[in-house]
Short mmCIF file of C-alpha atoms in Angstrom, two decimals:
data_model
loop_
_atom_site.label_atom_id
_atom_site.label_comp_id
_atom_site.label_asym_id
_atom_site.label_seq_id
_atom_site.Cartn_x
_atom_site.Cartn_y
_atom_site.Cartn_z
CA MET A 1 100.43 11.15 98.68
CA LYS A 2 98.27 8.15 98.26
CA MET A 3 95.71 9.82 100.31
CA LYS A 4 95.54 12.80 98.01
CA LYS A 5 95.14 10.61 95.00
CA ILE A 6 92.26 8.75 96.62
CA VAL A 7 90.55 11.98 97.58
CA LEU A 8 91.08 13.37 94.16
CA LEU A 9 89.66 10.23 92.58
CA ILE A 10 86.60 10.30 94.80
CA PHE A 11 86.10 13.94 94.06
CA SER A 12 86.42 13.31 90.33
CA VAL A 13 83.89 10.47 90.41
CA ALA A 14 81.48 12.58 92.42
CA PHE A 15 81.85 15.45 89.97
CA ILE A 16 81.28 13.23 86.99
CA MET A 17 78.16 11.73 88.54
CA ALA A 18 76.85 15.14 89.40
CA CYS A 19 77.30 16.31 85.83
CA GLY A 20 75.56 13.19 84.50
CA SER A 21 72.52 13.74 86.75
CA LYS A 22 72.19 17.34 85.60
CA ARG A 23 72.29 16.33 82.01
CA LYS A 24 69.50 13.87 82.65
CA ALA A 25 67.46 16.50 84.42
CA GLY A 26 67.99 19.00 81.63
CA THR A 27 67.33 16.60 78.76
CA THR A 28 63.94 17.22 77.05
CA THR A 29 62.29 14.25 75.43
CA HIS A 30 60.62 15.19 72.10
CA ARG A 31 57.75 12.89 71.01
CA GLU A 32 57.41 12.48 67.33
CA ILE A 33 53.85 13.28 66.15
CA PRO A 34 52.84 10.69 63.55
CA VAL A 35 52.11 12.30 60.22
CA LYS A 36 48.97 11.07 58.57
CA ARG A 37 49.82 10.19 55.06
CA LYS A 38 47.20 10.05 52.36
CA VAL A 39 47.06 6.65 50.87
CA ILE A 40 46.37 7.06 47.19
CA ILE A 41 44.70 4.01 45.76
CA PRO A 42 45.33 3.86 42.06
CA GLN A 43 42.05 3.88 40.14
CA LYS A 44 41.39 1.55 37.32
CA ARG A 45 41.59 3.28 34.04
CA GLN A 46 38.27 3.24 32.21
CA ALA A 47 38.52 1.96 28.75
CA ALA A 48 37.68 4.55 26.14
CA LYS A 49 34.07 4.22 24.97
CA LYS A 50 33.83 2.85 21.50
CA THR A 51 31.29 4.44 19.18
CA ILE A 52 29.27 1.66 17.61
CA LEU A 53 27.61 2.64 14.39
CA VAL A 54 24.31 0.81 14.05
CA LYS A 55 23.32 0.45 10.45
CA PRO A 56 19.60 0.88 9.84
CA VAL A 57 17.91 -2.39 9.02
CA PRO A 58 16.25 -2.10 5.62
CA PRO A 59 12.56 -2.99 5.57
CA PRO A 60 11.74 -6.43 4.21
CA PRO A 61 11.10 -6.43 0.48
CA VAL A 62 7.47 -6.06 -0.51
CA SER A 63 6.18 -8.99 -2.56
CA TYR A 64 4.58 -8.33 -5.94
CA LYS A 65 1.26 -9.61 -4.61
CA ASP A 66 1.34 -7.11 -1.74
CA ARG A 67 2.27 -4.33 -4.14
CA VAL A 68 -0.70 -5.12 -6.33
CA GLN A 69 -3.10 -5.35 -3.40
CA ASN A 70 -1.84 -2.01 -2.05
CA TYR A 71 -2.29 -0.49 -5.50
CA ILE A 72 -5.87 -1.75 -5.74
CA TYR A 73 -6.65 -0.46 -2.25
CA GLU A 74 -5.28 2.98 -3.13
CA TYR A 75 -6.72 3.46 -6.61
CA ALA A 76 -9.90 1.36 -6.84
CA ASN A 77 -12.16 4.28 -5.97
CA ILE A 78 -10.55 6.46 -8.64
CA ALA A 79 -11.03 3.71 -11.23
CA LYS A 80 -14.71 3.34 -10.26
CA HIS A 81 -15.19 7.08 -10.50
CA GLU A 82 -13.66 7.09 -14.00
CA MET A 83 -15.96 4.21 -15.01
CA LYS A 84 -18.99 6.18 -13.88
CA ALA A 85 -17.84 9.30 -15.72
CA TYR A 86 -16.54 7.76 -18.98
CA GLY A 87 -17.78 4.15 -19.20
CA ILE A 88 -14.35 2.51 -19.08
CA PRO A 89 -14.44 -0.69 -16.98
CA ALA A 90 -12.79 -0.12 -13.62
CA SER A 91 -11.18 -3.54 -13.95
CA ILE A 92 -9.49 -2.51 -17.21
CA THR A 93 -8.29 0.79 -15.75
CA LEU A 94 -6.85 -0.93 -12.68
CA ALA A 95 -5.27 -3.78 -14.65
CA GLN A 96 -3.64 -1.37 -17.08
CA GLY A 97 -2.37 0.75 -14.21
CA ILE A 98 -0.93 -2.29 -12.43
CA LEU A 99 0.72 -3.60 -15.60
CA GLU A 100 2.02 -0.30 -16.97
CA SER A 101 3.24 1.12 -13.64
CA GLY A 102 4.63 -2.03 -12.08
CA ALA A 103 1.94 -1.71 -9.39
CA GLY A 104 3.12 1.83 -8.72
CA TYR A 105 6.81 0.96 -8.36
CA GLY A 106 7.89 1.65 -11.95
CA GLU A 107 10.46 4.35 -12.66
CA LEU A 108 8.10 6.34 -14.89
CA THR A 109 5.39 6.27 -12.23
CA GLN A 110 7.81 7.23 -9.47
CA LYS A 111 9.21 10.27 -11.23
CA ALA A 112 6.22 11.41 -13.31
CA ASN A 113 3.03 9.94 -11.73
CA ASN A 114 2.41 8.38 -15.14
CA HIS A 115 0.48 5.16 -14.43
CA PHE A 116 -0.45 4.21 -18.00
CA GLY A 117 2.67 4.80 -20.04
CA ILE A 118 0.97 7.53 -22.12
CA LYS A 119 3.50 9.32 -24.33
CA CYS A 120 3.55 13.03 -25.12
CA HIS A 121 1.94 13.08 -28.59
CA ASP A 122 0.03 16.40 -28.59
CA TRP A 123 0.69 16.98 -24.88
CA GLU A 124 1.46 20.55 -23.79
CA GLY A 125 2.04 19.85 -20.11
CA ASP A 126 5.13 18.74 -18.18
CA ARG A 127 7.09 15.86 -19.61
CA VAL A 128 9.88 13.43 -18.82
CA TYR A 129 12.11 11.30 -21.02
CA HIS A 130 12.28 7.58 -20.48
CA ASP A 131 13.60 4.56 -22.35
CA ASP A 132 10.78 2.49 -23.83
CA ASP A 133 10.55 1.02 -27.32
CA LEU A 134 13.16 3.64 -28.23
CA SER A 135 15.74 5.46 -26.16
CA GLN A 136 14.60 8.57 -24.25
CA GLU A 137 11.03 8.78 -25.49
CA CYS A 138 8.81 11.61 -24.30
CA PHE A 139 6.16 10.79 -21.67
CA ARG A 140 3.52 12.87 -19.95
CA LYS A 141 4.14 14.02 -16.39
CA TYR A 142 1.41 14.67 -13.81
CA GLU A 143 1.43 16.39 -10.43
CA GLU A 144 -0.86 13.77 -8.90
CA ALA A 145 -1.85 10.19 -9.69
CA ASN A 146 -5.56 10.97 -10.10
CA LEU A 147 -4.67 13.30 -12.99
CA SER A 148 -3.01 10.37 -14.74
CA PHE A 149 -6.20 8.31 -14.35
CA ARG A 150 -8.32 11.14 -15.75
CA ASP A 151 -5.98 11.65 -18.70
CA HIS A 152 -6.17 7.93 -19.41
CA SER A 153 -9.97 8.16 -19.60
CA LEU A 154 -9.84 11.19 -21.90
CA PHE A 155 -7.14 9.57 -24.02
CA LEU A 156 -9.39 6.59 -24.77
CA LYS A 157 -12.66 8.50 -24.98
CA HIS A 158 -11.59 11.20 -27.45
CA ARG A 159 -9.55 9.19 -29.95
CA LYS A 160 -11.37 7.62 -32.87
CA ARG A 161 -9.25 4.51 -32.93
CA TYR A 162 -10.63 3.55 -29.51
CA ALA A 163 -14.26 4.29 -30.38
CA LYS A 164 -15.10 0.61 -30.88
CA LEU A 165 -14.21 -0.10 -27.25
CA PHE A 166 -17.23 1.86 -26.09
CA THR A 167 -19.58 -0.44 -27.98
CA PHE A 168 -18.65 -3.23 -25.55
CA ALA A 169 -20.55 -3.74 -22.32
CA PRO A 170 -18.87 -1.95 -19.41
CA ASP A 171 -18.40 -5.27 -17.62
CA ASP A 172 -17.05 -7.12 -20.67
CA TYR A 173 -13.41 -6.79 -19.67
CA LYS A 174 -12.21 -9.47 -22.08
CA SER A 175 -13.48 -7.60 -25.14
CA TRP A 176 -11.94 -4.42 -23.79
CA ALA A 177 -8.59 -6.16 -23.26
CA TYR A 178 -8.42 -7.49 -26.81
CA GLY A 179 -9.86 -4.26 -28.21
CA LEU A 180 -7.09 -2.18 -26.64
CA ARG A 181 -4.44 -4.31 -28.31
CA ALA A 182 -6.28 -4.23 -31.67
CA ALA A 183 -6.57 -0.43 -31.49
CA GLY A 184 -2.83 -0.08 -31.02
CA TYR A 185 -2.60 0.79 -27.34
CA ALA A 186 0.20 -1.75 -26.87
CA THR A 187 2.56 -3.61 -29.19
CA ASP A 188 2.90 -6.66 -26.93
CA LYS A 189 0.89 -9.54 -28.42
CA LYS A 190 0.32 -10.93 -24.93
CA TYR A 191 -1.07 -7.62 -23.65
CA PRO A 192 -4.74 -8.77 -23.58
CA ALA A 193 -3.86 -12.02 -21.83
CA LYS A 194 -1.82 -10.13 -19.22
CA LEU A 195 -4.69 -7.76 -18.48
CA ILE A 196 -7.20 -10.60 -18.22
CA SER A 197 -4.86 -12.56 -15.94
CA ILE A 198 -4.51 -9.60 -13.55
CA ILE A 199 -8.27 -8.96 -13.55
CA GLU A 200 -9.14 -12.55 -12.78
CA ARG A 201 -6.34 -13.20 -10.32
CA TYR A 202 -7.28 -10.20 -8.18
CA GLN A 203 -11.02 -10.33 -9.02
CA LEU A 204 -11.06 -6.77 -10.33
CA PHE A 205 -14.29 -7.51 -12.20
CA VAL A 206 -16.20 -6.95 -8.96
CA TYR A 207 -15.62 -3.22 -9.38
CA ASP A 208 -17.33 -3.34 -12.78
CA ARG A 209 -20.34 -5.07 -11.28
CA GLU A 210 -20.62 -2.49 -8.50
CA HIS A 211 -21.12 0.18 -11.12
CA SER A 212 -23.22 -1.75 -13.62
CA ALA A 213 -25.47 -3.07 -10.86
CA ALA A 214 -26.65 0.42 -9.95
CA PRO A 215 -28.85 1.08 -13.02
CA GLN A 216 -30.03 -2.53 -12.92
CA ALA A 217 -31.13 -2.15 -9.30
CA GLN A 218 -32.89 1.08 -10.17
CA ALA A 219 -34.72 -0.63 -13.05
CA VAL A 220 -35.88 -3.36 -10.71
CA LEU A 221 -37.02 -0.80 -8.18
CA ASN A 222 -38.94 1.14 -10.82
CA ALA A 223 -40.54 -2.04 -12.10
CA TYR A 224 -41.55 -2.97 -8.58
CA LEU A 225 -43.04 0.45 -7.85
CA ASN A 226 -44.89 0.51 -11.17
CA ASN A 227 -45.61 -3.17 -11.19
CA ASN A 228 -48.65 -4.27 -13.16
CA THR A 229 -49.50 -7.53 -11.42
CA ALA A 230 -51.24 -8.80 -14.54
CA GLU A 231 -48.11 -8.50 -16.69
CA SER A 232 -44.98 -8.68 -14.51
CA TYR A 233 -43.73 -9.82 -11.15
CA VAL A 234 -40.66 -9.01 -9.01
CA VAL A 235 -39.23 -12.12 -7.35
CA LYS A 236 -39.31 -12.04 -3.56
CA LYS A 237 -37.75 -14.20 -0.87
CA GLY A 238 -39.27 -17.68 -0.85
CA ASP A 239 -40.58 -17.52 -4.42
CA THR A 240 -40.16 -20.39 -6.86
CA LEU A 241 -41.00 -20.63 -10.52
CA TYR A 242 -43.78 -23.04 -9.60
CA SER A 243 -45.36 -20.68 -7.04
CA ILE A 244 -45.18 -17.71 -9.43
CA ALA A 245 -46.54 -19.72 -12.36
CA ARG A 246 -49.40 -20.98 -10.23
CA ARG A 247 -50.23 -17.42 -9.10
CA TYR A 248 -50.59 -16.28 -12.72
CA LYS A 249 -52.24 -19.52 -13.89
CA LEU A 250 -49.27 -20.48 -16.03
CA SER A 251 -47.21 -23.61 -16.33
CA VAL A 252 -43.54 -23.49 -15.34
CA THR A 253 -42.64 -24.13 -18.98
CA GLU A 254 -44.73 -21.14 -20.14
CA LEU A 255 -43.18 -18.86 -17.51
CA LYS A 256 -39.67 -19.91 -18.49
CA LYS A 257 -40.44 -19.35 -22.15
CA LEU A 258 -41.80 -15.84 -21.48
CA ASN A 259 -38.55 -14.92 -19.72
CA ASN A 260 -36.07 -16.92 -21.83
CA LEU A 261 -34.99 -18.95 -18.81
CA LYS A 262 -32.81 -21.97 -19.43
CA ASP A 263 -33.37 -23.48 -15.98
CA ASN A 264 -35.42 -22.92 -12.84
CA THR A 265 -32.93 -20.53 -11.22
CA ILE A 266 -34.35 -17.14 -10.22
CA ALA A 267 -33.03 -14.38 -7.93
CA ILE A 268 -34.61 -12.03 -5.45
CA GLY A 269 -35.40 -8.74 -7.18
CA GLN A 270 -35.55 -10.34 -10.62
CA LEU A 271 -38.35 -9.00 -12.84
CA LEU A 272 -40.33 -11.69 -14.62
CA LYS A 273 -42.83 -11.29 -17.43
CA THR A 274 -46.13 -12.94 -16.68
CA SER A 275 -47.87 -12.06 -19.93
CA ASP A 276 -47.02 -11.69 -23.62
CA GLU A 277 -48.67 -8.24 -23.56
CA SER A 278 -46.20 -6.90 -21.07
CA THR A 279 -44.72 -3.58 -22.11
CA ASN A 280 -42.13 -3.52 -19.35
CA GLU A 281 -38.69 -4.81 -20.40
CA PHE A 282 -35.89 -5.61 -18.05
#
């Protein structure tokens, strides 16, 4: 009996071991394939772009002096042309334009090209209304600035009350300044002084001399070309009153008396009388 149990036990153990070995032989080992995972790196969020509005920088203010100089540069040739055509000193025209138009920056000038404050009166052209001595007075309007300068010349030339102005020398800006006020061009008592101040401060009188010098130069040239050496002499470089007087057998005093000279100053191109019988007048 014991023997059977032992055999049975051995048999059972052998069977169990045999089954275990089969299981091992039949077991399939599955390797896990690693899955590549995408690593997502969080990106930094870009801050929203801010729109910066850049305000335009206004140009620096133009000084009054610069305004006046720009005005002279722009309109001097027109003023000289008007002087040649109508005999009105270029200095007066420019000074009036500067004063009346605010050197071109005045409201009336900006909207109507009116540089001289000339009101409508008998005007049939375009017009604007502007506060002056009275509210909303009528002023002339021009398409271009040069038309305002021409109308200014005609305004003075063809009105009887300004006739006296044209008896003054074209380079006598002081008489013209006071004459304009006396004729009623402006009501401001300081008007002449203001014009004279502008003319002298900016040396506008040089434009008068440019024009008035032309006929004088021509007279000298004619005298030189038609010079009668016995009666007149045109001063040349290196001349002195003494040398000229000696050439014509005169004393310096006699030569000065013939030519109404107060001192010994003479200029190149100056025509001098050398005889009382001279018929040429400078």
